Amino acid sequence: MRKFSSLTDQEILALAISNEEEDGRIYSDFAYALREKYPDTSKIFTDMSVEEDSHRRDLIDLYASRFGPHIPLIRRQDIADFIVRKPAWQIQTQGIEAVRQHARQMEMDAARFYRQAALRTTDAATRKLLGDLAHAEDQHEQAANAIELDRLPTSKRESEDEDARRRFVLQVIQPGLVGLMDGSVSTLAPVFAAAFATHQPWNAFLVGMAASVGAGISMGFAEALSDDGKLSGRGAPLLRGLICGLMTTAGGIGHTLPFLIDNFSTAMIAAVIVVVIELFVISWIRWRYQETPFGSAIVQIVIGGLLVFVAGVLIGSS
């Protein structure tokens, strides 16, 4: 891998051309991936791709006038300390706002790199070239901001952001919350029944682990097989099943772990505290993402959890 400081003016210009080509392809990938769910943002990236292509042609014209028609293939991954770009598909999985931020960061990173490189060189021509490249990247960022303001006014952006939020709630929060509620509430009865029946924390721990893992597997399969997500918009069934299964297991294990404590009274107190925390977290999630009044969510969850807890204690004590 070569160092940036070892490149000639010709190689730096060839690297800039390669950089513009790759950035343009990334913007095209974003535009294609977002075309159905976020058409306005997709148009922004289409315009940005066109802008990058225009700068690429200007750089090629400049290169040809100075060094001739042959452009050596020099890519940023071949240069030490050059800008590292994450794959477009990886950014797309993080949500619409992450894609927008990544696009802005791409331009700022390129400008910063060229400026730092210009400060390290003593060759006047190379310094001028690097400064021109940094200025070009600044223009790209300004153009991107102008395009965004033109293509995506506040009303449209808010609409797209709300669609993304709803999709996140439907595909991630909802299956996770269902799993957490099932794991936290349904396992209360067997865990505390075993605890009060034997007064042996280890026995309660084994029952709790078995109930939690079993419930997680059952809920995971049930969620994954409920529908394929195409008509309901609930997303990939395997992902939903995994989220639901893991959260179900986590919900049950939370109040099971305290029974690793040898002293029964101490383990019981710790388990009850964990249960209260779990019910509070569930209520907060319902309030935060499902617009359920917090007081109402607390009452609903606490009553349900209390009934299951009492059932477990009564059965275990009988």
mmCIF file of C-alpha atoms in Angstrom:
data_model
loop_
_atom_site.group_PDB
_atom_site.id
_atom_site.type_symbol
_atom_site.label_atom_id
_atom_site.label_comp_id
_atom_site.label_asym_id
_atom_site.label_seq_id
_atom_site.Cartn_x
_atom_site.Cartn_y
_atom_site.Cartn_z
ATOM 1 C CA MET A 1 0.000 0.000 0.000
ATOM 2 C CA ARG A 2 1.444 3.353 -1.059
ATOM 3 C CA LYS A 3 1.652 6.486 1.023
ATOM 4 C CA PHE A 4 -0.167 9.563 -0.151
ATOM 5 C CA SER A 5 2.998 11.625 0.223
ATOM 6 C CA SER A 6 4.730 9.468 -2.415
ATOM 7 C CA LEU A 7 2.205 10.243 -5.176
ATOM 8 C CA THR A 8 3.060 12.572 -8.019
ATOM 9 C CA ASP A 9 0.751 15.338 -9.212
ATOM 10 C CA GLN A 10 -0.358 13.055 -12.039
ATOM 11 C CA GLU A 11 -1.196 10.222 -9.618
ATOM 12 C CA ILE A 12 -3.024 12.567 -7.225
ATOM 13 C CA LEU A 13 -5.226 13.793 -10.047
ATOM 14 C CA ALA A 14 -5.878 10.185 -11.162
ATOM 15 C CA LEU A 15 -6.813 9.335 -7.554
ATOM 16 C CA ALA A 16 -9.218 12.273 -7.457
ATOM 17 C CA ILE A 17 -10.900 11.039 -10.639
ATOM 18 C CA SER A 18 -11.260 7.545 -9.161
ATOM 19 C CA ASN A 19 -12.627 9.049 -5.954
ATOM 20 C CA GLU A 20 -15.270 11.040 -7.836
ATOM 21 C CA GLU A 21 -16.298 7.979 -9.842
ATOM 22 C CA GLU A 22 -16.783 5.859 -6.708
ATOM 23 C CA ASP A 23 -18.681 8.585 -4.847
ATOM 24 C CA GLY A 24 -20.965 8.996 -7.843
ATOM 25 C CA ARG A 25 -21.712 5.271 -7.840
ATOM 26 C CA ILE A 26 -22.476 5.361 -4.106
ATOM 27 C CA TYR A 27 -24.982 8.171 -4.658
ATOM 28 C CA SER A 28 -26.538 6.209 -7.527
ATOM 29 C CA ASP A 29 -26.854 3.171 -5.246
ATOM 30 C CA PHE A 30 -28.564 5.306 -2.597
ATOM 31 C CA ALA A 31 -30.951 6.740 -5.200
ATOM 32 C CA TYR A 32 -31.876 3.277 -6.457
ATOM 33 C CA ALA A 33 -32.356 1.777 -2.982
ATOM 34 C CA LEU A 34 -34.551 4.663 -1.777
ATOM 35 C CA ARG A 35 -36.635 5.147 -4.909
ATOM 36 C CA GLU A 36 -39.784 3.395 -3.610
ATOM 37 C CA LYS A 37 -39.945 4.298 0.080
ATOM 38 C CA TYR A 38 -38.289 7.742 -0.064
ATOM 39 C CA PRO A 39 -38.759 9.136 -3.593
ATOM 40 C CA ASP A 40 -37.845 12.732 -2.711
ATOM 41 C CA THR A 41 -34.579 11.775 -1.039
ATOM 42 C CA SER A 42 -33.900 9.411 -3.957
ATOM 43 C CA LYS A 43 -34.123 12.378 -6.342
ATOM 44 C CA ILE A 44 -31.600 14.236 -4.197
ATOM 45 C CA PHE A 45 -29.056 11.456 -4.590
ATOM 46 C CA THR A 46 -29.747 11.252 -8.322
ATOM 47 C CA ASP A 47 -28.906 14.950 -8.622
ATOM 48 C CA MET A 48 -25.811 14.502 -6.452
ATOM 49 C CA SER A 49 -24.653 11.643 -8.672
ATOM 50 C CA VAL A 50 -25.032 13.898 -11.701
ATOM 51 C CA GLU A 51 -23.039 16.587 -9.875
ATOM 52 C CA GLU A 52 -20.223 14.142 -9.117
ATOM 53 C CA ASP A 53 -20.155 13.035 -12.750
ATOM 54 C CA SER A 54 -19.825 16.649 -13.851
ATOM 55 C CA HIS A 55 -16.833 17.197 -11.564
ATOM 56 C CA ARG A 56 -15.327 13.910 -12.758
ATOM 57 C CA ARG A 57 -15.487 15.121 -16.371
ATOM 58 C CA ASP A 58 -13.859 18.432 -15.370
ATOM 59 C CA LEU A 59 -11.049 16.554 -13.632
ATOM 60 C CA ILE A 60 -10.559 14.290 -16.651
ATOM 61 C CA ASP A 61 -10.353 17.327 -18.949
ATOM 62 C CA LEU A 62 -7.765 18.895 -16.638
ATOM 63 C CA TYR A 63 -5.791 15.648 -16.444
ATOM 64 C CA ALA A 64 -5.798 15.178 -20.236
ATOM 65 C CA SER A 65 -4.581 18.718 -20.824
ATOM 66 C CA ARG A 66 -1.626 18.202 -18.444
ATOM 67 C CA PHE A 67 -0.679 14.541 -18.751
ATOM 68 C CA GLY A 68 -2.321 13.056 -21.836
ATOM 69 C CA PRO A 69 -5.117 10.547 -22.461
ATOM 70 C CA HIS A 70 -3.950 7.628 -20.277
ATOM 71 C CA ILE A 71 -5.240 7.692 -16.680
ATOM 72 C CA PRO A 72 -3.598 5.173 -14.333
ATOM 73 C CA LEU A 73 -5.907 3.202 -12.058
ATOM 74 C CA ILE A 74 -5.264 4.441 -8.519
ATOM 75 C CA ARG A 75 -7.982 3.688 -5.950
ATOM 76 C CA ARG A 76 -8.331 5.062 -2.443
ATOM 77 C CA GLN A 77 -8.068 1.582 -0.900
ATOM 78 C CA ASP A 78 -4.558 1.419 -2.399
ATOM 79 C CA ILE A 79 -3.431 4.518 -0.483
ATOM 80 C CA ALA A 80 -2.526 4.453 3.207
ATOM 81 C CA ASP A 81 -4.622 6.762 5.421
ATOM 82 C CA PHE A 82 -6.966 7.659 2.584
ATOM 83 C CA ILE A 83 -10.711 8.023 3.167
ATOM 84 C CA VAL A 84 -12.468 4.760 4.005
ATOM 85 C CA ARG A 85 -15.997 4.457 2.672
ATOM 86 C CA LYS A 86 -18.479 1.985 4.110
ATOM 87 C CA PRO A 87 -20.425 -0.009 1.515
ATOM 88 C CA ALA A 88 -23.685 1.613 0.446
ATOM 89 C CA TRP A 89 -25.716 -1.436 1.519
ATOM 90 C CA GLN A 90 -24.296 -1.215 5.048
ATOM 91 C CA ILE A 91 -25.349 2.429 5.415
ATOM 92 C CA GLN A 92 -28.811 1.748 3.991
ATOM 93 C CA THR A 93 -29.587 -0.719 6.794
ATOM 94 C CA GLN A 94 -29.092 2.057 9.394
ATOM 95 C CA GLY A 95 -32.038 4.171 8.280
ATOM 96 C CA ILE A 96 -32.790 7.176 6.107
ATOM 97 C CA GLU A 97 -31.147 9.770 8.354
ATOM 98 C CA ALA A 98 -27.921 7.747 8.464
ATOM 99 C CA VAL A 99 -27.851 7.757 4.648
ATOM 100 C CA ARG A 100 -28.300 11.526 4.512
ATOM 101 C CA GLN A 101 -25.622 12.093 7.128
ATOM 102 C CA HIS A 102 -23.217 9.730 5.370
ATOM 103 C CA ALA A 103 -23.577 11.686 2.135
ATOM 104 C CA ARG A 104 -22.710 14.947 3.889
ATOM 105 C CA GLN A 105 -19.819 13.283 5.686
ATOM 106 C CA MET A 106 -18.413 11.935 2.417
ATOM 107 C CA GLU A 107 -17.880 15.438 1.077
ATOM 108 C CA MET A 108 -16.499 16.844 4.344
ATOM 109 C CA ASP A 109 -14.057 13.948 4.765
ATOM 110 C CA ALA A 110 -12.711 14.347 1.247
ATOM 111 C CA ALA A 111 -12.186 18.093 1.677
ATOM 112 C CA ARG A 112 -10.473 17.584 5.046
ATOM 113 C CA PHE A 113 -8.146 14.932 3.668
ATOM 114 C CA TYR A 114 -7.031 17.080 0.745
ATOM 115 C CA ARG A 115 -6.348 20.030 3.052
ATOM 116 C CA GLN A 116 -4.270 17.938 5.443
ATOM 117 C CA ALA A 117 -2.345 16.492 2.545
ATOM 118 C CA ALA A 118 -1.680 19.983 1.183
ATOM 119 C CA LEU A 119 -0.131 21.024 4.491
ATOM 120 C CA ARG A 120 2.317 18.102 4.361
ATOM 121 C CA THR A 121 3.720 18.789 0.908
ATOM 122 C CA THR A 122 6.452 21.288 0.059
ATOM 123 C CA ASP A 123 5.853 21.253 -3.683
ATOM 124 C CA ALA A 124 3.976 24.386 -4.714
ATOM 125 C CA ALA A 125 2.218 22.787 -7.671
ATOM 126 C CA THR A 126 1.096 19.803 -5.596
ATOM 127 C CA ARG A 127 -0.115 22.087 -2.807
ATOM 128 C CA LYS A 128 -2.122 24.136 -5.282
ATOM 129 C CA LEU A 129 -3.634 20.996 -6.774
ATOM 130 C CA LEU A 130 -4.629 19.651 -3.343
ATOM 131 C CA GLY A 131 -6.127 22.998 -2.394
ATOM 132 C CA ASP A 132 -8.161 23.024 -5.597
ATOM 133 C CA LEU A 133 -9.437 19.524 -4.823
ATOM 134 C CA ALA A 134 -10.426 20.564 -1.295
ATOM 135 C CA HIS A 135 -12.273 23.556 -2.715
ATOM 136 C CA ALA A 136 -14.045 21.285 -5.194
ATOM 137 C CA GLU A 137 -15.210 19.022 -2.351
ATOM 138 C CA ASP A 138 -16.509 22.064 -0.458
ATOM 139 C CA GLN A 139 -18.474 22.999 -3.551
ATOM 140 C CA HIS A 140 -19.873 19.470 -3.665
ATOM 141 C CA GLU A 141 -21.112 19.782 -0.075
ATOM 142 C CA GLN A 142 -22.663 23.177 -0.770
ATOM 143 C CA ALA A 143 -24.292 21.800 -3.896
ATOM 144 C CA ALA A 144 -25.645 18.845 -1.930
ATOM 145 C CA ASN A 145 -27.150 21.179 0.672
ATOM 146 C CA ALA A 146 -28.689 23.352 -2.041
ATOM 147 C CA ILE A 147 -30.132 20.322 -3.809
ATOM 148 C CA GLU A 148 -31.569 19.031 -0.514
ATOM 149 C CA LEU A 149 -33.264 22.331 0.221
ATOM 150 C CA ASP A 150 -34.690 22.408 -3.286
ATOM 151 C CA ARG A 151 -35.781 18.780 -3.477
ATOM 152 C CA LEU A 152 -36.678 18.081 0.135
ATOM 153 C CA PRO A 153 -38.512 20.922 1.892
ATOM 154 C CA THR A 154 -39.318 20.524 5.568
ATOM 155 C CA SER A 155 -42.793 19.089 5.013
ATOM 156 C CA LYS A 156 -41.557 16.283 2.749
ATOM 157 C CA ARG A 157 -38.604 15.498 4.993
ATOM 158 C CA GLU A 158 -40.860 15.254 8.037
ATOM 159 C CA SER A 159 -43.159 12.930 6.099
ATOM 160 C CA GLU A 160 -40.277 10.641 5.129
ATOM 161 C CA ASP A 161 -38.901 10.668 8.672
ATOM 162 C CA GLU A 162 -42.314 9.732 10.050
ATOM 163 C CA ASP A 163 -42.590 6.866 7.562
ATOM 164 C CA ALA A 164 -39.165 5.623 8.666
ATOM 165 C CA ARG A 165 -40.193 5.830 12.321
ATOM 166 C CA ARG A 166 -43.385 3.878 11.702
ATOM 167 C CA ARG A 167 -41.468 1.216 9.801
ATOM 168 C CA PHE A 168 -38.963 0.932 12.659
ATOM 169 C CA VAL A 169 -41.767 0.564 15.208
ATOM 170 C CA LEU A 170 -43.571 -2.018 13.087
ATOM 171 C CA GLN A 171 -40.545 -4.117 12.168
ATOM 172 C CA VAL A 172 -38.340 -3.844 15.283
ATOM 173 C CA ILE A 173 -40.075 -2.328 18.299
ATOM 174 C CA GLN A 174 -43.335 -4.254 17.991
ATOM 175 C CA PRO A 175 -41.864 -7.799 17.828
ATOM 176 C CA GLY A 176 -39.314 -6.873 20.486
ATOM 177 C CA LEU A 177 -41.984 -5.498 22.806
ATOM 178 C CA VAL A 178 -44.221 -8.540 22.317
ATOM 179 C CA GLY A 179 -41.294 -10.772 23.213
ATOM 180 C CA LEU A 180 -40.246 -8.692 26.212
ATOM 181 C CA MET A 181 -43.775 -8.629 27.608
ATOM 182 C CA ASP A 182 -44.236 -12.368 27.136
ATOM 183 C CA GLY A 183 -40.857 -13.219 28.637
ATOM 184 C CA SER A 184 -41.181 -10.856 31.579
ATOM 185 C CA VAL A 185 -44.774 -11.665 32.501
ATOM 186 C CA SER A 186 -45.426 -15.272 31.477
ATOM 187 C CA THR A 187 -42.348 -16.656 33.234
ATOM 188 C CA LEU A 188 -43.201 -15.004 36.549
ATOM 189 C CA ALA A 189 -45.580 -17.785 37.566
ATOM 190 C CA PRO A 190 -43.259 -20.791 37.057
ATOM 191 C CA VAL A 191 -40.212 -19.028 38.525
ATOM 192 C CA PHE A 192 -41.875 -17.834 41.717
ATOM 193 C CA ALA A 193 -43.946 -21.001 42.043
ATOM 194 C CA ALA A 194 -40.729 -23.025 42.021
ATOM 195 C CA ALA A 195 -39.130 -20.616 44.481
ATOM 196 C CA PHE A 196 -41.930 -20.763 47.041
ATOM 197 C CA ALA A 197 -42.488 -24.492 46.569
ATOM 198 C CA THR A 198 -38.878 -25.486 47.272
ATOM 199 C CA HIS A 199 -37.323 -22.416 48.954
ATOM 200 C CA GLN A 200 -34.219 -23.391 46.961
ATOM 201 C CA PRO A 201 -32.943 -20.528 44.766
ATOM 202 C CA TRP A 202 -31.092 -22.944 42.474
ATOM 203 C CA ASN A 203 -34.300 -24.821 41.661
ATOM 204 C CA ALA A 204 -36.046 -21.557 40.826
ATOM 205 C CA PHE A 205 -33.081 -20.590 38.632
ATOM 206 C CA LEU A 206 -33.272 -23.830 36.634
ATOM 207 C CA VAL A 207 -37.026 -23.480 36.144
ATOM 208 C CA GLY A 208 -36.620 -19.845 35.116
ATOM 209 C CA MET A 209 -33.890 -20.621 32.584
ATOM 210 C CA ALA A 210 -35.906 -23.467 31.085
ATOM 211 C CA ALA A 211 -39.046 -21.335 30.884
ATOM 212 C CA SER A 212 -37.168 -18.367 29.388
ATOM 213 C CA VAL A 213 -35.320 -20.321 26.709
ATOM 214 C CA GLY A 214 -38.382 -22.383 25.859
ATOM 215 C CA ALA A 215 -40.576 -19.306 25.609
ATOM 216 C CA GLY A 216 -37.952 -17.557 23.480
ATOM 217 C CA ILE A 217 -37.815 -20.414 20.989
ATOM 218 C CA SER A 218 -41.602 -20.713 20.873
ATOM 219 C CA MET A 219 -42.213 -16.979 20.455
ATOM 220 C CA GLY A 220 -39.447 -16.682 17.865
ATOM 221 C CA PHE A 221 -40.957 -19.371 15.668
ATOM 222 C CA ALA A 222 -44.470 -18.030 16.172
ATOM 223 C CA GLU A 223 -43.440 -14.528 15.092
ATOM 224 C CA ALA A 224 -41.390 -15.727 12.118
ATOM 225 C CA LEU A 225 -44.198 -17.952 10.838
ATOM 226 C CA SER A 226 -47.026 -15.466 11.433
ATOM 227 C CA ASP A 227 -46.681 -13.772 8.009
ATOM 228 C CA ASP A 228 -44.066 -13.019 5.365
ATOM 229 C CA GLY A 229 -44.262 -9.266 5.979
ATOM 230 C CA LYS A 230 -44.983 -8.362 2.345
ATOM 231 C CA LEU A 231 -48.607 -7.333 2.769
ATOM 232 C CA SER A 232 -48.413 -6.185 6.374
ATOM 233 C CA GLY A 233 -45.177 -4.233 5.909
ATOM 234 C CA ARG A 234 -43.749 -5.865 9.034
ATOM 235 C CA GLY A 235 -40.422 -6.667 7.414
ATOM 236 C CA ALA A 236 -38.377 -9.845 7.102
ATOM 237 C CA PRO A 237 -39.977 -12.687 9.112
ATOM 238 C CA LEU A 238 -36.627 -14.176 10.152
ATOM 239 C CA LEU A 239 -35.468 -10.856 11.606
ATOM 240 C CA ARG A 240 -38.766 -10.360 13.443
ATOM 241 C CA GLY A 241 -38.590 -13.895 14.805
ATOM 242 C CA LEU A 242 -35.013 -13.398 15.984
ATOM 243 C CA ILE A 243 -35.842 -10.101 17.704
ATOM 244 C CA CYS A 244 -38.966 -11.512 19.340
ATOM 245 C CA GLY A 245 -37.225 -14.696 20.484
ATOM 246 C CA LEU A 246 -34.217 -12.915 21.952
ATOM 247 C CA MET A 247 -36.333 -10.340 23.788
ATOM 248 C CA THR A 248 -38.598 -13.071 25.166
ATOM 249 C CA THR A 249 -35.588 -14.936 26.523
ATOM 250 C CA ALA A 250 -34.095 -11.737 27.926
ATOM 251 C CA GLY A 251 -37.367 -10.823 29.628
ATOM 252 C CA GLY A 252 -37.487 -14.149 31.462
ATOM 253 C CA ILE A 253 -33.810 -14.355 32.328
ATOM 254 C CA GLY A 254 -33.877 -10.899 33.945
ATOM 255 C CA HIS A 255 -35.754 -11.988 37.056
ATOM 256 C CA THR A 256 -34.235 -15.476 36.926
ATOM 257 C CA LEU A 257 -30.615 -14.430 37.464
ATOM 258 C CA PRO A 258 -31.170 -13.181 41.048
ATOM 259 C CA PHE A 259 -31.843 -16.791 42.088
ATOM 260 C CA LEU A 260 -28.154 -17.506 41.616
ATOM 261 C CA ILE A 261 -27.900 -15.935 45.078
ATOM 262 C CA ASP A 262 -27.724 -18.707 47.698
ATOM 263 C CA ASN A 263 -29.804 -16.901 50.330
ATOM 264 C CA PHE A 264 -33.504 -17.349 49.541
ATOM 265 C CA SER A 265 -34.729 -14.082 51.092
ATOM 266 C CA THR A 266 -32.025 -12.012 49.381
ATOM 267 C CA ALA A 267 -32.645 -13.719 46.040
ATOM 268 C CA MET A 268 -36.388 -13.118 46.358
ATOM 269 C CA ILE A 269 -35.963 -9.413 47.131
ATOM 270 C CA ALA A 270 -33.543 -8.978 44.208
ATOM 271 C CA ALA A 271 -35.909 -10.817 41.859
ATOM 272 C CA VAL A 272 -38.857 -8.638 42.852
ATOM 273 C CA ILE A 273 -36.787 -5.489 42.253
ATOM 274 C CA VAL A 274 -35.842 -6.776 38.787
ATOM 275 C CA VAL A 275 -39.503 -7.493 38.017
ATOM 276 C CA VAL A 276 -40.442 -3.914 38.932
ATOM 277 C CA ILE A 277 -37.682 -2.606 36.645
ATOM 278 C CA GLU A 278 -38.837 -4.862 33.803
ATOM 279 C CA LEU A 279 -42.429 -3.692 34.087
ATOM 280 C CA PHE A 280 -41.278 -0.064 34.156
ATOM 281 C CA VAL A 281 -39.155 -0.572 31.016
ATOM 282 C CA ILE A 282 -42.067 -2.193 29.177
ATOM 283 C CA SER A 283 -44.342 0.697 30.150
ATOM 284 C CA TRP A 284 -41.747 3.230 28.973
ATOM 285 C CA ILE A 285 -41.368 1.508 25.596
ATOM 286 C CA ARG A 286 -45.141 1.489 25.102
ATOM 287 C CA TRP A 287 -45.268 5.183 26.013
ATOM 288 C CA ARG A 288 -42.266 6.099 23.851
ATOM 289 C CA TYR A 289 -43.075 4.191 20.667
ATOM 290 C CA GLN A 290 -46.768 3.294 20.803
ATOM 291 C CA GLU A 291 -48.077 6.597 22.165
ATOM 292 C CA THR A 292 -49.725 4.870 25.129
ATOM 293 C CA PRO A 293 -50.193 7.269 28.086
ATOM 294 C CA PHE A 294 -47.459 6.403 30.571
ATOM 295 C CA GLY A 295 -49.822 6.151 33.534
ATOM 296 C CA SER A 296 -52.147 3.898 31.594
ATOM 297 C CA ALA A 297 -49.242 1.731 30.432
ATOM 298 C CA ILE A 298 -47.961 1.377 34.007
ATOM 299 C CA VAL A 299 -51.383 0.371 35.326
ATOM 300 C CA GLN A 300 -52.002 -2.157 32.566
ATOM 301 C CA ILE A 301 -48.604 -3.825 32.825
ATOM 302 C CA VAL A 302 -48.447 -3.771 36.620
ATOM 303 C CA ILE A 303 -51.903 -5.310 36.977
ATOM 304 C CA GLY A 304 -51.070 -8.055 34.506
ATOM 305 C CA GLY A 305 -47.694 -8.745 36.088
ATOM 306 C CA LEU A 306 -49.142 -8.661 39.593
ATOM 307 C CA LEU A 307 -51.837 -11.206 38.716
ATOM 308 C CA VAL A 308 -49.272 -13.609 37.242
ATOM 309 C CA PHE A 309 -46.935 -13.077 40.212
ATOM 310 C CA VAL A 310 -49.726 -13.792 42.715
ATOM 311 C CA ALA A 311 -50.711 -16.899 40.777
ATOM 312 C CA GLY A 312 -47.158 -18.178 40.943
ATOM 313 C CA VAL A 313 -46.866 -17.482 44.691
ATOM 314 C CA LEU A 314 -50.207 -19.128 45.473
ATOM 315 C CA ILE A 315 -49.434 -22.213 43.413
ATOM 316 C CA GLY A 316 -45.951 -22.519 44.899
ATOM 317 C CA SER A 317 -47.173 -22.053 48.450
ATOM 318 C CA SER A 318 -50.037 -24.554 48.204
#
